[in-house]
Coordinates of C-alpha atoms in Angstrom, one line a residue:
X18 CA 4.1 -17.3 -43.9
X19 CA 2.4 -19.1 -41.7
X20 CA 2.0 -18.6 -37.9
X21 CA 4.5 -19.5 -35.5
X22 CA 6.3 -19.1 -32.0
X23 CA 6.9 -15.2 -30.9
X24 CA 10.4 -14.4 -31.3
X25 CA 12.5 -14.4 -28.2
X26 CA 12.5 -10.7 -26.7
X27 CA 9.1 -9.8 -28.5
X28 CA 5.8 -9.8 -26.7
X29 CA 3.1 -11.2 -28.6
X30 CA 0.8 -8.2 -29.9
X31 CA -2.3 -7.0 -27.9
X32 CA -4.7 -4.3 -28.7
X33 CA -4.3 -1.5 -26.2
X34 CA -6.7 -1.3 -23.5
X35 CA -9.6 1.7 -23.8
X36 CA -9.3 4.9 -21.6
X37 CA -13.1 3.0 -20.1
X38 CA -11.4 -0.2 -19.7
X39 CA -7.8 1.1 -17.7
X40 CA -10.1 3.8 -15.6
X41 CA -12.6 0.4 -14.6
X42 CA -9.5 -1.3 -13.7
X43 CA -7.7 1.6 -11.7
X44 CA -10.9 1.8 -9.1
X45 CA -10.6 -1.4 -8.5
X46 CA -8.5 -0.8 -5.5
X47 CA -10.8 2.1 -4.3
X48 CA -12.3 0.2 -1.2
X49 CA -8.7 -0.5 -0.3
X50 CA -7.1 2.4 -0.6
X51 CA -9.9 4.2 1.7
X52 CA -9.6 1.5 4.4
X53 CA -6.0 1.6 4.5
X54 CA -6.3 5.2 4.7
X55 CA -8.2 4.8 7.6
X56 CA -6.1 1.8 9.0
X57 CA -2.6 3.9 8.6
X58 CA -3.7 7.2 9.6
X59 CA -5.9 6.6 12.7
X60 CA -6.1 3.5 13.9
X61 CA -3.3 4.1 16.1
X62 CA -4.6 7.4 17.6
X63 CA -8.3 5.8 17.8
X64 CA -7.0 3.5 20.1
X65 CA -5.1 5.4 22.4
X66 CA -6.6 8.7 22.2
X67 CA -9.9 7.8 21.9
X68 CA -10.5 4.0 23.6
X69 CA -7.9 5.1 25.5
X70 CA -6.0 2.3 25.4
X71 CA -2.2 1.8 26.6
X72 CA 0.1 2.7 23.7
X73 CA 1.5 -1.3 23.7
X74 CA -2.4 -2.9 23.6
X75 CA -2.8 -0.2 19.8
X76 CA -0.2 -2.1 18.9
X77 CA -0.5 -5.1 19.5
X78 CA -3.3 -5.0 17.3
X79 CA -1.8 -3.0 14.7
X80 CA 0.9 -5.8 14.6
X81 CA -1.9 -8.2 14.7
X82 CA -3.5 -6.9 11.9
X83 CA 0.3 -6.5 10.1
X84 CA 1.2 -10.0 10.4
X85 CA -2.4 -11.7 9.2
X86 CA -1.9 -9.6 6.0
X87 CA 0.9 -11.1 5.7
X88 CA 0.8 -14.2 6.1
X89 CA -2.3 -14.4 3.6
X90 CA -0.5 -12.6 0.5
X91 CA 1.6 -15.4 -0.4
X92 CA -1.1 -17.6 0.3
X93 CA -3.8 -16.1 -1.6
X94 CA -1.0 -15.4 -4.2
X95 CA -0.3 -19.0 -4.8
X96 CA -4.0 -20.1 -4.6
X97 CA -4.7 -17.5 -7.5
X98 CA -1.7 -18.4 -9.8
X99 CA -3.0 -21.8 -9.2
X100 CA -6.6 -21.2 -9.7
X101 CA -5.8 -20.4 -13.7
X102 CA -8.1 -22.8 -14.6
X103 CA -11.0 -21.9 -12.4
X104 CA -14.0 -19.5 -13.0
X105 CA -12.7 -19.2 -16.9
X106 CA -15.4 -16.9 -17.1
X107 CA -15.1 -14.6 -15.1
X108 CA -11.6 -14.8 -14.7
X109 CA -9.8 -15.9 -11.3
X110 CA -7.8 -13.3 -10.3
X111 CA -11.6 -10.7 -10.4
X112 CA -13.3 -14.1 -8.2
X113 CA -10.5 -13.7 -5.3
X114 CA -11.3 -9.9 -5.9
X115 CA -14.8 -10.0 -5.2
X116 CA -14.2 -12.3 -1.9
X117 CA -12.0 -10.4 -0.7
X118 CA -13.9 -7.5 -1.0
X119 CA -17.0 -8.8 0.8
X120 CA -15.1 -9.3 3.9
X121 CA -13.6 -6.0 3.8
X122 CA -16.7 -4.8 3.5
X123 CA -18.4 -7.3 6.5
X124 CA -15.9 -6.3 9.0
X125 CA -14.5 -3.3 8.4
X126 CA -16.4 -1.0 10.4
X127 CA -16.3 -3.1 13.4
X128 CA -12.5 -2.1 13.5
X129 CA -13.5 1.7 14.2
X130 CA -16.7 0.4 16.5
X131 CA -17.0 0.7 20.3
X132 CA -16.6 -2.8 21.8
X133 CA -19.9 -4.2 21.8
X134 CA -20.7 -5.2 25.7
X135 CA -17.5 -3.8 26.9
X136 CA -18.2 -1.3 29.9
X137 CA -15.7 1.3 31.7
X138 CA -14.8 -2.0 34.1
X139 CA -13.7 -4.4 31.0
X140 CA -9.8 -5.5 31.0
X141 CA -8.4 -3.8 27.9
X142 CA -7.1 -7.6 27.1
X143 CA -10.4 -8.4 26.5
X144 CA -11.6 -5.7 24.6
X145 CA -8.8 -6.3 22.5
X146 CA -9.5 -10.0 21.9
X147 CA -13.1 -8.7 20.6
X148 CA -11.0 -6.4 18.0
X149 CA -8.4 -9.2 16.8
X150 CA -11.2 -12.1 14.6
X151 CA -12.1 -8.6 12.8
X152 CA -8.7 -7.4 12.1
X153 CA -8.2 -11.0 11.3
X154 CA -10.8 -11.4 8.7
X155 CA -10.4 -7.1 7.2
X156 CA -6.9 -7.9 6.7
X157 CA -7.6 -12.0 4.8
X158 CA -9.7 -9.5 2.2
X159 CA -7.5 -7.1 2.1
X160 CA -5.2 -9.0 0.8
X161 CA -7.0 -10.8 -1.4
X162 CA -7.9 -7.6 -3.0
X163 CA -5.0 -5.6 -3.3
X164 CA -3.0 -9.4 -4.9
X165 CA -5.5 -10.0 -7.5
X166 CA -5.7 -6.1 -8.6
X167 CA -2.1 -6.0 -8.3
X168 CA -1.3 -9.5 -10.3
X169 CA -4.1 -8.2 -13.0
X170 CA -1.1 -5.9 -14.9
X171 CA 0.8 -7.7 -16.3
X172 CA -2.1 -9.6 -17.6
X173 CA -3.7 -6.9 -18.7
X174 CA -0.4 -5.1 -20.7
X175 CA 2.8 -6.3 -21.6
X176 CA 4.4 -2.7 -22.6
X177 CA 6.5 -1.2 -20.2
X178 CA 5.5 2.2 -19.9
X179 CA 2.0 1.1 -20.0
X180 CA 2.4 -1.0 -17.1
X181 CA 3.5 2.6 -15.7
X182 CA 0.8 4.1 -16.9
X183 CA -1.8 1.7 -15.3
X184 CA 0.3 1.7 -12.4
X185 CA 0.1 5.9 -12.3
X186 CA -3.4 5.7 -12.7
X187 CA -3.8 3.0 -10.2
X188 CA -2.1 5.1 -7.7
X189 CA -4.0 8.4 -9.0
X190 CA -7.1 6.9 -7.3
X191 CA -5.3 5.8 -4.1
X192 CA -4.6 9.4 -3.8
X193 CA -8.4 10.4 -4.6
X194 CA -9.3 7.7 -1.8
X195 CA -7.1 9.2 0.6
X196 CA -7.9 13.0 -0.4
X197 CA -11.2 11.5 -0.1
X198 CA -10.7 10.1 3.5
X199 CA -9.5 13.1 4.7
X200 CA -11.7 15.6 3.1
X201 CA -14.3 13.5 4.7
X202 CA -12.3 14.0 8.5
X203 CA -11.8 17.3 8.4
X204 CA -15.3 17.6 7.7
X205 CA -16.9 15.5 10.5
X206 CA -13.9 16.7 13.2
X207 CA -14.7 20.3 11.6
X208 CA -17.9 20.1 13.0
X209 CA -17.4 19.4 16.6
X210 CA -14.2 21.7 16.6
X211 CA -13.9 25.5 17.3
X212 CA -14.4 27.4 13.4
X213 CA -11.0 28.9 14.3
X214 CA -7.7 28.9 16.6
X215 CA -5.1 31.3 17.0
X216 CA -1.4 30.3 17.0
X217 CA -1.7 32.3 20.0
X218 CA -4.9 30.6 21.9
X219 CA -4.9 27.7 24.4
X220 CA -6.9 24.4 22.3
X221 CA -9.9 23.5 23.8
X222 CA -10.6 20.0 25.2
X223 CA -13.5 19.7 22.3
X224 CA -11.1 20.4 20.0
X225 CA -8.8 17.6 20.7
X226 CA -9.4 13.7 19.3
X227 CA -11.1 11.9 22.4
X228 CA -14.5 10.1 23.1
X229 CA -16.9 12.6 22.1
X230 CA -15.1 11.3 18.4
X231 CA -17.0 8.1 19.1
X232 CA -20.9 8.0 17.9
X233 CA -22.8 5.9 20.9
X234 CA -25.6 3.7 19.8
X235 CA -28.7 4.3 21.0
X236 CA -27.4 7.5 22.6
X237 CA -29.6 11.4 22.1
X238 CA -29.3 13.4 19.1
X239 CA -26.8 15.4 21.2
X240 CA -24.6 12.6 22.2
X241 CA -24.5 11.2 18.7
X242 CA -21.6 13.3 17.1
X243 CA -19.9 12.6 13.5
X244 CA -16.9 10.9 14.1
X245 CA -14.8 8.1 13.0
X246 CA -17.2 5.4 13.6
X247 CA -19.3 7.3 10.7
X248 CA -16.1 7.2 8.2
X249 CA -15.9 3.6 8.4
X250 CA -19.5 3.5 7.4
X251 CA -18.5 6.0 5.1
X252 CA -15.4 4.9 3.6
X253 CA -17.4 1.4 2.9
X254 CA -20.4 2.8 0.7
X255 CA -18.5 4.4 -1.3
X256 CA -16.1 1.7 -1.6
X257 CA -18.8 -0.7 -2.4
X258 CA -19.7 1.3 -5.8
X259 CA -16.2 1.8 -7.1
X260 CA -15.7 -2.4 -6.5
X261 CA -19.0 -3.2 -9.0
X262 CA -17.1 -0.2 -11.0
X263 CA -14.3 -2.2 -11.5
X264 CA -15.8 -5.8 -12.0
X265 CA -18.2 -4.6 -14.4
X266 CA -15.8 -2.6 -16.5
X267 CA -12.8 -5.3 -16.4
X268 CA -12.2 -7.8 -18.5
X269 CA -9.7 -10.8 -17.8
X270 CA -7.8 -12.5 -20.0
X271 CA -8.4 -16.3 -20.8
X272 CA -5.2 -18.2 -20.7
X273 CA -4.7 -22.6 -20.0
X274 CA -3.9 -23.6 -16.5
X275 CA -0.6 -24.1 -15.9
X276 CA 0.3 -27.4 -14.0
X277 CA 3.3 -28.2 -11.6
X278 CA 5.2 -30.4 -13.3
X279 CA 4.7 -34.3 -11.6
X280 CA 5.9 -37.9 -12.6
X281 CA 4.0 -38.1 -15.3
X282 CA 5.1 -34.8 -17.1
X283 CA 7.5 -35.8 -20.4
X284 CA 11.0 -35.5 -19.5
X285 CA 11.6 -33.5 -22.9
X286 CA 8.9 -31.0 -23.2
X287 CA 8.2 -29.4 -26.7
X288 CA 10.4 -26.1 -27.2
X289 CA 8.7 -22.8 -26.0
X290 CA 9.9 -19.3 -26.2
X291 CA 9.9 -18.3 -23.3
X292 CA 10.6 -20.8 -19.7
X293 CA 8.2 -21.6 -17.4
X294 CA 8.7 -19.5 -13.7
X295 CA 6.5 -21.1 -11.1
X296 CA 6.6 -20.4 -7.4
X297 CA 9.5 -22.3 -6.4
X298 CA 11.9 -21.0 -9.4
X299 CA 11.2 -17.3 -8.0
X300 CA 13.2 -18.3 -4.8
X301 CA 16.4 -19.0 -6.4
X302 CA 16.0 -15.7 -8.5
X303 CA 18.5 -12.5 -6.9
X304 CA 16.7 -10.2 -9.0
X305 CA 13.8 -11.3 -6.8
X306 CA 14.9 -10.0 -3.4
X307 CA 16.7 -7.3 -5.0
X308 CA 13.3 -5.8 -6.4
X309 CA 11.9 -6.8 -2.5
X310 CA 13.7 -5.7 -0.4
X311 CA 13.2 -2.7 -2.5
X312 CA 9.7 -2.7 -2.2
X313 CA 9.6 -3.3 1.4
X314 CA 11.5 -0.2 2.5
X315 CA 9.2 1.7 0.1
X316 CA 6.2 0.6 2.4
X317 CA 7.9 1.0 5.0
X318 CA 8.3 5.1 4.5
X319 CA 5.0 5.7 2.7
X320 CA 3.2 3.6 5.6
X321 CA 4.6 4.7 8.8
X322 CA 5.1 8.2 7.8
X323 CA 1.2 7.6 7.4
X324 CA 0.8 6.2 10.7
X325 CA 3.6 8.3 13.1
X326 CA 2.0 12.0 10.9
X327 CA -1.0 12.2 12.6
X328 CA 0.6 11.5 16.3
X329 CA 3.3 13.8 15.2
X330 CA 0.9 16.6 14.3
X331 CA -1.1 15.9 17.7
X332 CA 2.0 15.5 20.1
X333 CA 4.7 16.8 19.1
X334 CA 3.6 20.2 16.9
X335 CA 0.0 20.4 19.5
X336 CA -1.9 21.2 16.3
X337 CA -5.9 21.2 16.4
X338 CA -7.6 18.3 15.3
X339 CA -8.4 19.3 12.2
X340 CA -5.2 19.2 11.4
X341 CA -4.6 15.4 11.3
X342 CA -6.8 15.5 7.9
X343 CA -6.0 18.4 6.8
X344 CA -2.0 17.8 5.9
X345 CA -2.6 14.4 5.3
X346 CA -4.8 16.1 2.6
X347 CA -2.0 18.0 1.6
X348 CA 0.3 15.3 1.0
X349 CA -1.7 13.9 -1.2
X350 CA -3.3 16.3 -3.5
X351 CA 1.0 16.4 -3.5
X352 CA 1.2 12.5 -4.0
X353 CA -1.6 13.4 -6.8
X354 CA -0.8 15.6 -9.1
X355 CA 3.3 14.0 -8.9
X356 CA 1.7 10.2 -10.3
X357 CA 0.5 12.5 -13.3
X358 CA 4.1 13.2 -14.5
X359 CA 5.5 9.2 -13.5
X360 CA 5.0 7.7 -17.0
X361 CA 7.3 11.1 -18.4
X362 CA 9.8 10.8 -15.7
X363 CA 10.3 7.1 -16.1
X364 CA 10.7 7.4 -19.9
X365 CA 13.3 9.8 -20.0
X366 CA 15.1 9.3 -17.2
X367 CA 14.7 5.4 -16.2
X368 CA 13.4 3.9 -13.1
X369 CA 16.3 3.7 -11.4
X370 CA 16.8 7.7 -11.4
X371 CA 13.1 8.6 -10.9
X372 CA 13.3 6.9 -8.2
X373 CA 16.1 8.3 -6.3
X374 CA 14.6 11.8 -7.6
X375 CA 11.5 10.9 -5.3
X376 CA 13.9 9.6 -2.5
X377 CA 15.9 13.0 -2.6
X378 CA 12.7 14.6 -1.8
X379 CA 12.3 12.5 1.1
X380 CA 15.0 13.3 2.8
X381 CA 14.9 16.8 2.2
X382 CA 12.0 16.6 4.3
X383 CA 13.3 13.9 6.9
X384 CA 16.5 16.8 7.5
X385 CA 13.7 19.6 7.4
X386 CA 11.7 18.6 10.4
X387 CA 15.2 17.2 12.0
X388 CA 16.2 20.6 12.4
X389 CA 13.5 22.7 12.4
X390 CA 12.3 23.1 16.5
X391 CA 8.7 24.5 15.5
X392 CA 7.5 24.2 11.8
X393 CA 4.5 26.5 11.9
X394 CA 3.0 27.4 9.1
X395 CA 6.1 25.9 7.1
X396 CA 4.4 22.1 8.3
X397 CA 2.2 22.1 4.6
X398 CA 5.3 22.9 3.0
X399 CA 6.7 19.9 4.2
X400 CA 3.7 17.9 3.2
X401 CA 3.7 18.2 0.2
X402 CA 7.0 17.5 0.1
X403 CA 6.1 14.2 2.1
X404 CA 3.8 13.5 -0.9
X405 CA 5.6 14.0 -3.8
X406 CA 7.9 11.5 -2.6
X407 CA 6.0 9.0 -0.9
X408 CA 4.4 9.0 -4.7
X409 CA 7.1 8.7 -6.8
X410 CA 8.9 5.6 -5.1
X411 CA 5.8 4.4 -5.0
X412 CA 4.9 4.4 -8.4
X413 CA 8.1 3.5 -9.3
X414 CA 8.6 0.5 -6.8
X415 CA 5.0 -1.3 -8.8
X416 CA 6.4 -0.2 -11.9
X417 CA 9.9 -2.1 -11.0
X418 CA 7.7 -5.3 -9.4
X419 CA 5.6 -5.6 -13.0
X420 CA 8.5 -5.3 -15.0
X421 CA 10.5 -8.2 -13.0
X422 CA 7.2 -10.7 -13.5
X423 CA 7.7 -9.7 -17.5
X424 CA 5.7 -12.6 -19.5
X425 CA 5.3 -15.0 -16.3
X426 CA 2.0 -14.1 -15.4
X427 CA 1.1 -17.8 -14.5
X428 CA 3.1 -17.1 -11.0
X429 CA 3.0 -13.3 -10.4
X430 CA 0.7 -13.1 -8.0
X431 CA 2.8 -15.3 -5.8
X432 CA 5.3 -12.8 -6.6
X433 CA 3.2 -9.7 -5.5
X434 CA 2.5 -11.9 -2.3
X435 CA 5.9 -12.9 -1.1
X436 CA 6.4 -8.5 -1.4
X437 CA 3.7 -7.7 0.1
X438 CA 4.2 -10.6 2.9
X439 CA 7.9 -9.0 4.0
X440 CA 6.0 -5.4 3.6
X441 CA 3.1 -6.3 6.1
X442 CA 5.5 -8.0 8.4
X443 CA 8.4 -4.8 8.6
X444 CA 5.7 -2.8 9.0
X445 CA 4.3 -4.0 11.8
X446 CA 7.4 -4.8 13.6
X447 CA 8.3 -1.7 13.5
X448 CA 5.1 -0.4 15.3
X449 CA 5.6 -2.3 17.4
X450 CA 9.3 -1.3 17.8
X451 CA 8.2 2.1 18.4
X452 CA 5.1 1.8 20.8
X453 CA 8.0 -0.1 23.2
X454 CA 9.8 2.7 23.2
X455 CA 7.1 5.0 23.6
X456 CA 8.1 7.0 26.9
X457 CA 5.1 6.8 29.2
X458 CA 3.0 3.4 27.9
X459 CA 0.0 3.5 30.3
X460 CA -0.3 7.6 30.0
X461 CA -2.4 9.3 26.6
X462 CA 1.0 11.6 26.9
X463 CA 3.6 13.2 28.8
X464 CA 6.1 16.0 28.0
X465 CA 8.5 13.4 26.8
X466 CA 5.9 12.9 23.9
X467 CA 7.2 16.2 22.6
X468 CA 10.5 15.1 21.5
X469 CA 9.6 11.1 20.8
X470 CA 7.1 11.4 18.4
X471 CA 9.0 14.6 15.8
X472 CA 12.5 12.1 16.2
X473 CA 9.8 8.3 15.2
X474 CA 9.2 11.1 11.9
X475 CA 12.7 11.7 11.4
X476 CA 13.5 8.0 12.1
X477 CA 11.6 6.5 9.7
X478 CA 11.7 9.2 6.7
X479 CA 15.7 9.7 6.6
X480 CA 16.4 6.4 8.6
X481 CA 14.3 3.9 6.6
X482 CA 14.9 6.2 3.3
X483 CA 19.1 5.3 3.9
X484 CA 18.4 2.1 3.4
X485 CA 15.9 2.6 0.6
X486 CA 19.3 3.7 -1.5
X487 CA 21.5 1.3 -0.5
X488 CA 18.9 -0.8 -1.6
X489 CA 19.1 1.1 -5.3
X490 CA 22.6 0.9 -5.5
X491 CA 22.7 -2.9 -5.3
X492 CA 20.3 -2.6 -8.4
X493 CA 23.2 0.1 -10.5
X494 CA 25.5 -2.4 -9.7
X495 CA 23.5 -5.5 -10.7
X496 CA 20.7 -5.2 -13.4
X497 CA 17.8 -7.4 -12.8
X498 CA 17.9 -9.9 -14.7
X499 CA 16.8 -13.2 -14.5
X500 CA 19.2 -16.2 -14.2
X501 CA 16.9 -19.0 -15.5
X502 CA 15.7 -17.8 -19.0
X503 CA 19.5 -16.5 -19.5
X504 CA 20.6 -20.2 -18.7
X505 CA 17.7 -21.6 -22.2
X506 CA 18.6 -19.2 -24.7
X507 CA 21.6 -16.3 -25.9
X508 CA 20.8 -13.2 -24.2
X509 CA 22.1 -10.5 -25.7
X510 CA 24.3 -8.1 -22.7
X511 CA 22.9 -5.0 -21.4
X512 CA 24.3 -2.4 -19.7
X513 CA 22.9 -0.9 -16.3
X514 CA 24.4 2.5 -16.3
X515 CA 22.4 5.5 -15.7
X516 CA 21.6 5.9 -18.7
X517 CA 20.1 2.4 -19.6
X518 CA 17.1 1.3 -17.3
X519 CA 18.0 -1.9 -15.9
X520 CA 13.8 -2.5 -15.0
X521 CA 13.3 -2.9 -18.2
X522 CA 16.3 -4.6 -19.0
X523 CA 15.2 -7.0 -16.7
X524 CA 11.4 -7.7 -18.8
X525 CA 13.7 -7.8 -22.0
X526 CA 16.2 -10.2 -20.7
X527 CA 13.4 -12.3 -19.1
X528 CA 11.4 -12.6 -22.7

């Protein structure tokens, strides 16, 4: 028999990726992960404690970055899908990745450096205007790199379990990136503080984060202490090396450019095995919004807990500044080991129950923090719970998104871009809302800060966790299916009970 179109529900056979190709792809987001770790963990603390900006001013800069990122992601996704016929030898997704990498490398160091030309008499609004353009350029580059990298998953692999494996490898290097940042931060901050602090000993001012943590250009060797500014330079240097490895080792599959139908398009197109989904068709799919809301709540839990963990450790628990490196390090070590369990767990109990398992761990952390007045040494055990839970729900939500796209890779970047838009804007608005409720917006800290950041951690993990549980219930009741595909072909009815995986069912139905 001669070659013919693939049968409905069967993906075209493709050779599995080699180990080198999988690892090359996995390191492609390493620069972004390094920068995101510093952005979410240290930006508020840097602006508020080191630069001495008000809580609202610090929150405004973070909101600006999140809104800029949110607006760029769907636009980058749409343009990346349209560029299918461009750069045929290099690949359109890799081309966007390269543009984003250059933007990140050129802008990120300025965000964590002192304002050039600013002095003690410079008003705060002028300093905020100085940082604004660098933040916008950085977020555009970050969005370009993220969307192009995520949209390569359905391009490189088609098997559901291979998608989970590739996503888990990607997240494993995300954890390695965070471990790198926190390990370097611990080393730099440890060199500045006392070697040991007893539980009953008052913390010296040198062991608290402050102006000494920023290198002063042109200062004496005694003043040029290692700090957050040097950490940002280390981040872009290491990230550039891994981005080069990605571009050398990853080969994007060539595919023909698909144009949207116009007035000269034939009314009766030849029959195809799979209906073509354009960006506007996704907006009419309920499954698009189901997965999108779940992804948004997942990112809210992961990013907000990362953002306010340093503030919680500093102002609520009054721990030395080296703990803002060691506790996040413990979290991501826990997430690193958890990421290797994602594939067997997903294979055994399915996407929904894996996500629910991770959510239970996060809710246990929230309950622990809410009921405990002071964690003490137990803060390390709590960090293990939070790290494992965040890794589980993040990897599973990304795998659900890849399953939703299925074989419709021609518009996959738009799907990732739209979901990233909702999560970035929601994160920015949530941070701004929390900062607006700060009890002492014009001071570095007051007595009320202790309970404020305590309950902020409970809200961003427990409160948002409940919202994520409600989104998960919708997937149990209404499994992921693409209605436009169902109306073109007869499809079997798969159940959405606990024993079956609705995400896998959705990908089968889409095919």
